[in-house]
């Protein structure tokens, strides 16, 4: 079975960069790629992530809740800078609030430069 998403990672100075993309994001897909990202971070000793999402269709609020539950168990107290190439702003704001309620410091950005600046300053 072919994967329903792509994931590229790059170990950068001070953080792990990840680009995840595909046609439609689901909670299941998110859980899969976050597990891979977490494994890379554990291998590299990183606790900061800059993730860029490139999914045409985003998740529902119920799926976002499921994703936040998983992320809260997987990466508590970590810092995540988040950029969405398709600008699904309202669902991403919900995701940020849910993540913060689970002790993950997450911030959303419109561009990589601002995301990296915030991540490295915190």
Coordinates of C-alpha atoms in Angstrom, one line a residue:
X1 CA 0.0 0.0 0.0
X2 CA 1.3 3.4 -1.0
X3 CA 1.8 6.0 1.8
X4 CA -0.8 8.8 1.7
X5 CA 1.7 11.4 2.6
X6 CA 5.3 12.5 2.1
X7 CA 7.7 13.5 4.8
X8 CA 11.1 15.1 4.6
X9 CA 13.3 15.9 7.6
X10 CA 16.5 17.9 8.0
X11 CA 18.6 18.3 11.1
X12 CA 19.3 22.0 11.3
X13 CA 21.2 24.0 13.9
X14 CA 19.1 24.0 17.0
X15 CA 16.1 22.2 15.7
X16 CA 14.6 19.5 13.4
X17 CA 12.9 20.8 10.2
X18 CA 10.1 18.6 8.8
X19 CA 7.9 19.0 5.7
X20 CA 4.8 16.8 5.6
X21 CA 2.4 16.9 2.7
X22 CA -0.3 15.2 0.7
X23 CA -3.8 15.5 -0.7
X24 CA -5.8 15.1 2.5
X25 CA -4.6 15.2 6.1
X26 CA -6.3 12.9 8.6
X27 CA -5.6 12.2 12.3
X28 CA -4.2 8.8 11.3
X29 CA -1.7 10.3 8.8
X30 CA -0.7 13.0 11.4
X31 CA -0.1 10.3 14.1
X32 CA 2.1 8.4 11.6
X33 CA 4.3 11.4 10.6
X34 CA 4.6 12.7 14.2
X35 CA 5.8 9.3 15.3
X36 CA 8.6 9.5 12.7
X37 CA 9.4 13.1 13.6
X38 CA 9.6 12.2 17.3
X39 CA 11.9 9.3 16.6
X40 CA 14.2 11.5 14.6
X41 CA 14.3 14.1 17.4
X42 CA 15.0 11.4 20.0
X43 CA 17.9 10.1 17.8
X44 CA 19.3 13.6 17.4
X45 CA 18.6 15.0 20.9
X46 CA 16.3 17.7 19.6
X47 CA 13.3 19.2 21.4
X48 CA 12.5 21.9 18.9
X49 CA 10.7 21.3 15.6
X50 CA 9.9 23.5 12.7
X51 CA 7.1 21.7 10.8
X52 CA 5.8 22.9 7.4
X53 CA 2.5 21.3 6.4
X54 CA 1.6 21.0 2.7
X55 CA -1.7 19.3 2.7
X56 CA -4.4 20.5 0.3
X57 CA -7.2 19.4 2.7
X58 CA -7.0 19.8 6.4
X59 CA -8.6 17.9 9.3
X60 CA -11.9 18.4 11.1
X61 CA -12.0 19.8 14.7
X62 CA -12.7 16.2 16.0
X63 CA -9.6 14.9 14.2
X64 CA -7.5 17.9 15.5
X65 CA -8.5 16.9 19.1
X66 CA -7.3 13.3 18.4
X67 CA -4.0 14.7 17.0
X68 CA -3.5 16.9 20.0
X69 CA -4.0 14.1 22.4
X70 CA -1.4 12.0 20.6
X71 CA 1.1 14.9 20.4
X72 CA 0.6 15.8 24.1
X73 CA 1.6 12.2 25.1
X74 CA 4.5 12.0 22.5
X75 CA 6.2 15.4 22.9
X76 CA 5.3 17.1 26.2
X77 CA 7.1 20.4 26.9
X78 CA 8.6 20.6 23.4
X79 CA 8.6 23.7 21.2
X80 CA 7.0 23.5 17.8
X81 CA 6.9 26.3 15.1
X82 CA 4.2 25.5 12.6
X83 CA 3.8 26.8 9.0
X84 CA 0.9 25.7 6.8
X85 CA 1.5 26.3 3.1
X86 CA -2.3 26.2 2.4
X87 CA -3.2 28.6 5.2
X88 CA -5.8 26.5 7.1
X89 CA -5.7 29.2 9.8
X90 CA -8.8 28.5 11.9
X91 CA -8.1 24.8 12.3
X92 CA -4.4 25.5 13.0
X93 CA -5.3 28.0 15.7
X94 CA -7.5 25.3 17.3
X95 CA -4.5 22.9 17.1
X96 CA -2.3 25.5 18.7
X97 CA -4.7 26.0 21.7
X98 CA -5.1 22.2 22.1
X99 CA -1.3 21.7 22.0
X100 CA -0.7 24.4 24.6
X101 CA -3.3 22.8 26.9
X102 CA -1.1 19.7 26.7
X103 CA 2.1 21.5 27.7
X104 CA 3.5 21.9 24.2
X105 CA 4.7 25.4 23.3
X106 CA 3.3 25.7 19.7
X107 CA 3.2 28.8 17.6
X108 CA 1.7 29.2 14.1
X109 CA 3.4 31.3 11.4
X110 CA 2.8 32.5 7.8
X111 CA 6.4 32.0 6.8
X112 CA 9.5 30.0 7.6
X113 CA 11.7 32.9 8.5
X114 CA 9.5 34.1 11.3
X115 CA 8.9 30.5 12.5
X116 CA 12.7 29.9 12.7
X117 CA 13.3 33.2 14.5
X118 CA 10.8 32.4 17.2
X119 CA 12.0 28.8 17.6
X120 CA 15.6 29.7 18.0
X121 CA 14.8 32.6 20.4
X122 CA 12.8 30.4 22.7

